[in-house]
PDB file of C-alpha atoms in Angstrom:
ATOM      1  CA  UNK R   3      23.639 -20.388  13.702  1.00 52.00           C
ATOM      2  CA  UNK R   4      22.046 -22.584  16.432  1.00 54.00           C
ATOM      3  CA  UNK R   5      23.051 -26.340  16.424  1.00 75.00           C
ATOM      4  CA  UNK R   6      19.715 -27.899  15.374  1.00 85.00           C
ATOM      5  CA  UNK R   7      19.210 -27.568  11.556  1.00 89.00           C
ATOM      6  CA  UNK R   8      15.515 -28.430  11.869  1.00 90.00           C
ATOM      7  CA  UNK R   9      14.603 -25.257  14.413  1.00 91.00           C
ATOM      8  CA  UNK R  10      16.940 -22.915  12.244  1.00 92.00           C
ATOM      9  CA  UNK R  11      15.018 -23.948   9.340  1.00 93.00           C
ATOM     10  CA  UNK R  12      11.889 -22.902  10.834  1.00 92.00           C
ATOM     11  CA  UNK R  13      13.305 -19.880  12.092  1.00 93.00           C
ATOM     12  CA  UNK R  14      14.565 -18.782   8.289  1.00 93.00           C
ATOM     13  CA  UNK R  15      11.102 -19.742   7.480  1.00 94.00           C
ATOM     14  CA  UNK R  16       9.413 -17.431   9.881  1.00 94.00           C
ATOM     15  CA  UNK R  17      11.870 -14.301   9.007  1.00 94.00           C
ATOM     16  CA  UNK R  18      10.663 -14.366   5.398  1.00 94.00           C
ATOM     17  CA  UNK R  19       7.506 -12.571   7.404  1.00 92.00           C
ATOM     18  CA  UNK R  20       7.439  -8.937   6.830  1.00 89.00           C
ATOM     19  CA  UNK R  21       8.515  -7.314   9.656  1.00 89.00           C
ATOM     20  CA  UNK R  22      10.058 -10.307  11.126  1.00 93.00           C
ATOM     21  CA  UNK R  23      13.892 -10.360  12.184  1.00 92.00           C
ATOM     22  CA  UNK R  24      16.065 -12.825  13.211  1.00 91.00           C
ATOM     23  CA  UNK R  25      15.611 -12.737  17.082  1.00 92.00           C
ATOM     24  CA  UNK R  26      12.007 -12.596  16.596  1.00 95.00           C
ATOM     25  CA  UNK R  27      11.950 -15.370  13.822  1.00 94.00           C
ATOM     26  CA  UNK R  28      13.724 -17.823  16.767  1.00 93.00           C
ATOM     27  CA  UNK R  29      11.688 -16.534  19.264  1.00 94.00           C
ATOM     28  CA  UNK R  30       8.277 -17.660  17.388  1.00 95.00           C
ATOM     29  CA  UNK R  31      10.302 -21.102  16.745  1.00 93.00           C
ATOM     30  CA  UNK R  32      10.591 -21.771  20.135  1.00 94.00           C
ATOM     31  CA  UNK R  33       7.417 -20.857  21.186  1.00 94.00           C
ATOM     32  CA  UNK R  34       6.044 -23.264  18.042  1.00 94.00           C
ATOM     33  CA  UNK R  35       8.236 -26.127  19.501  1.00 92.00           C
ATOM     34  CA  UNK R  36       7.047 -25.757  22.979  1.00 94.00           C
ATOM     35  CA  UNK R  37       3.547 -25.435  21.893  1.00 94.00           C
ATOM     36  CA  UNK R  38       1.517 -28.902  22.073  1.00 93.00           C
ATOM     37  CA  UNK R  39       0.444 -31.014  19.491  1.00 93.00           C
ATOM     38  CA  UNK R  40      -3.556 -29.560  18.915  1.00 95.00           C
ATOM     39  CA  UNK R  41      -2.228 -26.654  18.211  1.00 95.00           C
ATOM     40  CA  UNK R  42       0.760 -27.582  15.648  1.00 93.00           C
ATOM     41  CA  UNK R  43      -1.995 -29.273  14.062  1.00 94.00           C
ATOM     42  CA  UNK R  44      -4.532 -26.762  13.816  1.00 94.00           C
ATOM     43  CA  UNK R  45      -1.581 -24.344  13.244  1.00 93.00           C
ATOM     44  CA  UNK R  46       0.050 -26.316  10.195  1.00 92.00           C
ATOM     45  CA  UNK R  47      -3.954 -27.416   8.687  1.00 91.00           C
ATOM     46  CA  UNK R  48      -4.442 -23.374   8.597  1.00 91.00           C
ATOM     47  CA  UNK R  49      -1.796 -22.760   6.671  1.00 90.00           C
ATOM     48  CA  UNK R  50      -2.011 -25.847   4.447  1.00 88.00           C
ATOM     49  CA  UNK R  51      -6.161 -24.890   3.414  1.00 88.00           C
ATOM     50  CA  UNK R  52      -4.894 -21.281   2.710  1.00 86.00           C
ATOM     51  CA  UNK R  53      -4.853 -21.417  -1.109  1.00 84.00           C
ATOM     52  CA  UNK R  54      -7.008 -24.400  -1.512  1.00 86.00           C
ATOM     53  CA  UNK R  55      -9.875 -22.600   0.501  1.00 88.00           C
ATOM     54  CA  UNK R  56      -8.936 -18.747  -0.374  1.00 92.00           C
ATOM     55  CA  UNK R  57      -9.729 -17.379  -3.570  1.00 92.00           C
ATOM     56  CA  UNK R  58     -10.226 -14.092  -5.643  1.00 95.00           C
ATOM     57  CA  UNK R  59     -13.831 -12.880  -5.857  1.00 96.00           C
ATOM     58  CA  UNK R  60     -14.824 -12.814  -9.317  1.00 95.00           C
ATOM     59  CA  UNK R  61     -16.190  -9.486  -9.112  1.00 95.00           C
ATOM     60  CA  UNK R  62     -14.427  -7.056  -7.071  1.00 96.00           C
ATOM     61  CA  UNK R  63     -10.970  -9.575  -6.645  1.00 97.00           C
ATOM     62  CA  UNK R  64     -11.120  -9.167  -3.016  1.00 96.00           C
ATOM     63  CA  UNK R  65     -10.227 -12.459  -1.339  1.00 95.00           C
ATOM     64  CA  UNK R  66     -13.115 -14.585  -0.627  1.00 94.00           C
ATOM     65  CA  UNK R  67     -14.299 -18.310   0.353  1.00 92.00           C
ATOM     66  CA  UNK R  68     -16.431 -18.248  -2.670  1.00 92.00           C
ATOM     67  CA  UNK R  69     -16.760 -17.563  -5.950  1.00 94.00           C
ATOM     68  CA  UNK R  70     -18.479 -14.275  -5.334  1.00 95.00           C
ATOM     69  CA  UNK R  71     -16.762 -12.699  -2.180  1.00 96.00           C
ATOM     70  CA  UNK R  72     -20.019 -11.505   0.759  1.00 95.00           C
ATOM     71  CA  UNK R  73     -20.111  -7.795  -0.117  1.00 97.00           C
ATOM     72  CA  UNK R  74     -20.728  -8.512  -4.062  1.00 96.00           C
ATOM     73  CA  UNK R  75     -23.395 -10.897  -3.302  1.00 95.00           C
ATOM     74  CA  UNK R  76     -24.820  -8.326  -0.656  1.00 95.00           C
ATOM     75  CA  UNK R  77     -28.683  -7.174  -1.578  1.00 94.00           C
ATOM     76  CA  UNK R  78     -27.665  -3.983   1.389  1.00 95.00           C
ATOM     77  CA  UNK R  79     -24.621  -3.239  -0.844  1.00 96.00           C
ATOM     78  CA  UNK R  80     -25.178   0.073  -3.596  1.00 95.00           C
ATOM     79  CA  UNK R  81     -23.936  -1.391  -5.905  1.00 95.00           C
ATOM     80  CA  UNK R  82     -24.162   2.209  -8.290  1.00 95.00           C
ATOM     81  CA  UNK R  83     -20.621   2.732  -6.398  1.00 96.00           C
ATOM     82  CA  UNK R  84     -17.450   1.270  -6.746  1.00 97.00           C
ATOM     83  CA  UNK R  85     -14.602   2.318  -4.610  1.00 97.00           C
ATOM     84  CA  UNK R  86     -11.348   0.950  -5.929  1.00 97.00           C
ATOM     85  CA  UNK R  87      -8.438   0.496  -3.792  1.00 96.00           C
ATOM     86  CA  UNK R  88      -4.943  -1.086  -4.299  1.00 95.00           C
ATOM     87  CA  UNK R  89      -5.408  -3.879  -2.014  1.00 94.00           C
ATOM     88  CA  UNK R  90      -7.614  -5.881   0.526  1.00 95.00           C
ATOM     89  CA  UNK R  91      -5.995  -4.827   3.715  1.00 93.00           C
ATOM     90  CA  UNK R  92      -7.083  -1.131   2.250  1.00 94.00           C
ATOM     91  CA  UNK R  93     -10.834  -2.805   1.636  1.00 95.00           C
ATOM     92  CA  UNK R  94     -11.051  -3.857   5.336  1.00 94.00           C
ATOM     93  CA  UNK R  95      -9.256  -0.854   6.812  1.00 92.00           C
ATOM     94  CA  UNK R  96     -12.657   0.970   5.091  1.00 94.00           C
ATOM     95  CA  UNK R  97     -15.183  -1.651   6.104  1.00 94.00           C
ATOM     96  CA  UNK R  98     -13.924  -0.720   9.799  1.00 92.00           C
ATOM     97  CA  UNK R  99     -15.012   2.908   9.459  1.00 89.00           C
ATOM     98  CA  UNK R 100     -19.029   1.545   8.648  1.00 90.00           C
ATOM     99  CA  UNK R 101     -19.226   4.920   6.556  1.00 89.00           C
ATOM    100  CA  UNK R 102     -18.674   3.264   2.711  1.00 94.00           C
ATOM    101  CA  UNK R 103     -22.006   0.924   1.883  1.00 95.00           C
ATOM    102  CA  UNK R 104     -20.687   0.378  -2.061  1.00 96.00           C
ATOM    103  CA  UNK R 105     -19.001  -2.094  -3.526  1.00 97.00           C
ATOM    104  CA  UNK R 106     -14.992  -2.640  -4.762  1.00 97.00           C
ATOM    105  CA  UNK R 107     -12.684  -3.643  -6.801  1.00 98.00           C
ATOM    106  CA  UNK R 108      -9.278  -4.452  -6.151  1.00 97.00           C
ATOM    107  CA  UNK R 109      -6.544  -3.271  -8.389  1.00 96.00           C
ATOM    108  CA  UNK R 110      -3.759  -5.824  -6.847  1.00 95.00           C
ATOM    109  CA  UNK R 111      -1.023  -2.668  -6.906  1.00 94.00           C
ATOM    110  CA  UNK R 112      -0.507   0.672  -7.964  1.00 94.00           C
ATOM    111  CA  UNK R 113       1.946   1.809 -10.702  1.00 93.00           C
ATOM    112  CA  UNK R 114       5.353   2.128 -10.417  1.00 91.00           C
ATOM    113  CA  UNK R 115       7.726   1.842 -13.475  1.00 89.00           C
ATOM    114  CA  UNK R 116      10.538   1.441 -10.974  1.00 88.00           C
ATOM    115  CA  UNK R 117       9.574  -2.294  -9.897  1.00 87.00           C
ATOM    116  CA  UNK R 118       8.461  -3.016 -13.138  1.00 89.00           C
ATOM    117  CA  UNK R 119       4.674  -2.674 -12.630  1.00 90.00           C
ATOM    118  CA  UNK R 120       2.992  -1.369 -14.952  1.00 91.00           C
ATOM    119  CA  UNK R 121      -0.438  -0.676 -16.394  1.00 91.00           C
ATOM    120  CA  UNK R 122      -1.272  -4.229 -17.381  1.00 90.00           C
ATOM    121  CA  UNK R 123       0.034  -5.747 -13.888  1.00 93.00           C
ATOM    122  CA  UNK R 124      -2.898  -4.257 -12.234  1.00 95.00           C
ATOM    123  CA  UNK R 125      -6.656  -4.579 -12.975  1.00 95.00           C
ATOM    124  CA  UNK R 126      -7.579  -1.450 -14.553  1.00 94.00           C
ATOM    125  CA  UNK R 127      -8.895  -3.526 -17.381  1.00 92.00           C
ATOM    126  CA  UNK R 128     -11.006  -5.434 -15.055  1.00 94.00           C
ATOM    127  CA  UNK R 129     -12.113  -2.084 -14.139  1.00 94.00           C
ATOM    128  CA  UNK R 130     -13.362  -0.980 -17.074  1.00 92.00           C
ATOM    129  CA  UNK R 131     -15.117  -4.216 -17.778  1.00 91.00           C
ATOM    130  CA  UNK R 132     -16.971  -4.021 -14.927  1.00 92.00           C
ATOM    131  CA  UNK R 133     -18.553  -0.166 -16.028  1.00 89.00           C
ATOM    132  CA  UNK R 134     -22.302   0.305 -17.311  1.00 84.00           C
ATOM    133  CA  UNK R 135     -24.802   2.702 -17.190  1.00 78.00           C
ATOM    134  CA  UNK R 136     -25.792   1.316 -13.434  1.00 88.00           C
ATOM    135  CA  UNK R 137     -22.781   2.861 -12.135  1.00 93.00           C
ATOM    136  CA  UNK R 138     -23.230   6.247 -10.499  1.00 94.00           C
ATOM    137  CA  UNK R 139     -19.788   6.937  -9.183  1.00 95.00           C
ATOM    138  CA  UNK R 140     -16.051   5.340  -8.855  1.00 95.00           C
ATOM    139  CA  UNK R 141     -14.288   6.321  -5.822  1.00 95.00           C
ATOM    140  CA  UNK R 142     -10.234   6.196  -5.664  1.00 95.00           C
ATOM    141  CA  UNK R 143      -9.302   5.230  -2.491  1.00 94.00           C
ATOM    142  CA  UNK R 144      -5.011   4.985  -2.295  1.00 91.00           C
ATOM    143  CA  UNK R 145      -3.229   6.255   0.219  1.00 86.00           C
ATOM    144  CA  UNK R 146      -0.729   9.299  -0.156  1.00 82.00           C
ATOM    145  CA  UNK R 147       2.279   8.898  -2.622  1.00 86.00           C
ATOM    146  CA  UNK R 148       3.580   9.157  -5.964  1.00 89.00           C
ATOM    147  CA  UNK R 149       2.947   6.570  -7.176  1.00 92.00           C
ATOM    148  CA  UNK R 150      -0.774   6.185  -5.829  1.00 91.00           C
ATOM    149  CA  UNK R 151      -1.388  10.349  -7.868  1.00 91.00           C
ATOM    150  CA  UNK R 152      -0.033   8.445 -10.738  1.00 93.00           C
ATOM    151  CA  UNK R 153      -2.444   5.966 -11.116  1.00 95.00           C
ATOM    152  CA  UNK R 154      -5.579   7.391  -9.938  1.00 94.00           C
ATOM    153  CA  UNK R 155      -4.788   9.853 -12.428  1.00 93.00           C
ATOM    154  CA  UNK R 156      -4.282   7.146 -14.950  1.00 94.00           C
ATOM    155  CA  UNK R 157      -7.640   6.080 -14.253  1.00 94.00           C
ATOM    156  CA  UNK R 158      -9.511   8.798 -14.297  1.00 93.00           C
ATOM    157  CA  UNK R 159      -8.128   9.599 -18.004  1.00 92.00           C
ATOM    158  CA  UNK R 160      -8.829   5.910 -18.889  1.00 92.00           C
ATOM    159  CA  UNK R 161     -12.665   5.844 -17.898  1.00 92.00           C
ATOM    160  CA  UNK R 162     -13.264   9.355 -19.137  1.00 91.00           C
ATOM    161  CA  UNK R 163     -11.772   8.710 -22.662  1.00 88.00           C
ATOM    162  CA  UNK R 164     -12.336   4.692 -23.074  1.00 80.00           C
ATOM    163  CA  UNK R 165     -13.071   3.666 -26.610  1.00 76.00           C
ATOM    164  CA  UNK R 166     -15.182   0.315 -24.824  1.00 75.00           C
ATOM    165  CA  UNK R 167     -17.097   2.537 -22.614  1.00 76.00           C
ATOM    166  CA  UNK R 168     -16.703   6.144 -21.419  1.00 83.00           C
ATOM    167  CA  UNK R 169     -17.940   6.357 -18.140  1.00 89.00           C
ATOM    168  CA  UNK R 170     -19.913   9.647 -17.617  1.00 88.00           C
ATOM    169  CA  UNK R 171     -20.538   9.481 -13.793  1.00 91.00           C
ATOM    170  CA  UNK R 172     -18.814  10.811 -10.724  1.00 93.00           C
ATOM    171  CA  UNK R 173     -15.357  10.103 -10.631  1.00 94.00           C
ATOM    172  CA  UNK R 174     -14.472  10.974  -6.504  1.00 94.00           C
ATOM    173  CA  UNK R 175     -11.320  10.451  -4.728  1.00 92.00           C
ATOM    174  CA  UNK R 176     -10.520  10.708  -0.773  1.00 88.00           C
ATOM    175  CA  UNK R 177      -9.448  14.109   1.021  1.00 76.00           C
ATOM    176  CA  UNK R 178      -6.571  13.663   2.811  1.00 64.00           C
ATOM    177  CA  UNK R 179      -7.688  13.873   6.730  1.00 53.00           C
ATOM    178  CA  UNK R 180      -5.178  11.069   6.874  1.00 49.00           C
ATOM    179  CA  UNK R 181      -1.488  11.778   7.625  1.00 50.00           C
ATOM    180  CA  UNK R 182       0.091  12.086   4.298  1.00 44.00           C
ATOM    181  CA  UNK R 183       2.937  10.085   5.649  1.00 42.00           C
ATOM    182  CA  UNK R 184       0.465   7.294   6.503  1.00 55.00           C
ATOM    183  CA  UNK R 185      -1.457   4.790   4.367  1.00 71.00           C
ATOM    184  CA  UNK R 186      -5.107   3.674   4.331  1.00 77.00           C
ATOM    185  CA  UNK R 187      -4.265   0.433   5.896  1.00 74.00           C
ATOM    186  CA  UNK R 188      -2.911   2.259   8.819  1.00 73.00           C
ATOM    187  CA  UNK R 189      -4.616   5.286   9.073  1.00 73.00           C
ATOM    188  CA  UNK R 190      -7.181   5.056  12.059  1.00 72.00           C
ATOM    189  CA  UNK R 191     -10.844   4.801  11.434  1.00 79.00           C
ATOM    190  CA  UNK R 192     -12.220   8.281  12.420  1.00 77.00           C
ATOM    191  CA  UNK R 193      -9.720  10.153  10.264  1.00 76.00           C
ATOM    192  CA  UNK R 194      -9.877   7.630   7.286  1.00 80.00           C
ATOM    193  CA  UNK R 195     -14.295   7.591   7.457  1.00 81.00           C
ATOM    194  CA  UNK R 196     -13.874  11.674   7.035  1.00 76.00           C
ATOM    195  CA  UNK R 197     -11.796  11.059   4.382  1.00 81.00           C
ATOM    196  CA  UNK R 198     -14.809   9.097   2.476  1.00 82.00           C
ATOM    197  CA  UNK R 199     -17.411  11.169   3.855  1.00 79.00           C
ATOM    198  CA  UNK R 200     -15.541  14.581   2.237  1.00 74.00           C
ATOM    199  CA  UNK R 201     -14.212  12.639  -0.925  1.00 82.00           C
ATOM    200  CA  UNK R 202     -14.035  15.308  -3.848  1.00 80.00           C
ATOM    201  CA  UNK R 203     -14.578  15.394  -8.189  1.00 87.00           C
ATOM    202  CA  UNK R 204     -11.846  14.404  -9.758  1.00 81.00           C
ATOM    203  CA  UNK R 205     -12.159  17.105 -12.881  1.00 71.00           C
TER     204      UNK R 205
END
């Protein structure tokens, strides 16, 4: 432990980062300390405005500035399609590829019984709500695992048998160009837009 409580509490701080070890978490202490003023300041007022500036678009519940996040409010937007994904790091990893022109909606998570999320921890309801006779198809967009067949399959049995509305359009999800040992917030740009672009009927 180093001598100076104040730096080691930053440094525990910082390691509570995903990703971020010990070494590292010291490291970007340092480098904070050393920094000047301006930027501590700019640095900390970031950080402080995060949730007061930052909030869920009441659409799609992508993160946005505003009530209703750019890409809702977009006239260029279709919005007959809806491509759902389990988070917003997976909603900009498919902006990057310029190949989707639709709309989204955020699910906050997939399924998975084993962390103790289940159906009404994510926002399949929200999903539903959101359905009308304007909507010509709902693209699945999750990346490769168990958990992510579970719940698109989930989904697709929800929207085809829903007592509130039974939605009789196209129900697609993404091919797999991407490495099935990768995710969509990884997976490069080329391989993920051919992945939209050859998206096949969930029946």
């Amino acid at each position: 432990m180093n001598i100076i409580p104040s730096l080691d509490k930053l440094a525990q701080i910082i390691s509570r980062l995903p990703g971020i070890g010990g070494r590292t978490a010291m490291r970007l202490a340092l480098y904070l300390f050393e920094s000047d003023r301006e930027y501590l300041e700019e640095f900390s007022k970031a950080l402080s405005s995060l949730h007061e500036n930052i909030k869920l678009c009441s659409k799609c519940y992508s993160l946005s500035e505003d009530n209703i996040c750019p890409i809702c409010s977009s006239e260029r937007r279709d919005k007959k399609k809806i491509c759902v994904v389990e988070s917003y790091p997976d909603m900009l990893a498919i902006e990057k590829t310029e190949e989707y022109d639709g709309v989204y909606h955020v699910l906050g998570g997939l399924i998975e019984p084993i962390k103790g999320i289940g159906i009404s921890d994510i926002r399949i309801k929200e999903l539903i709500e959101r359905l009308n006779d304007n909507i010509d198809e709902i693209i699945i967009a999750f990346s490769a695992s168990l958990e992510a067949d579970t719940t698109a399959s989930y989904i697709y049995k929800t929207l085809r048998n829903n007592d509130y509305y039974a939605f009789k359009g196209k129900i697609t999800r993404i091919t797999y160009g991407i490495s099935l040992s990768s995710d969509i917030e990884n997976a490069d740009s080329r391989s993920l837009a051919r992945s939209i672009l050859d998206r096949t009927d969930m029946n």
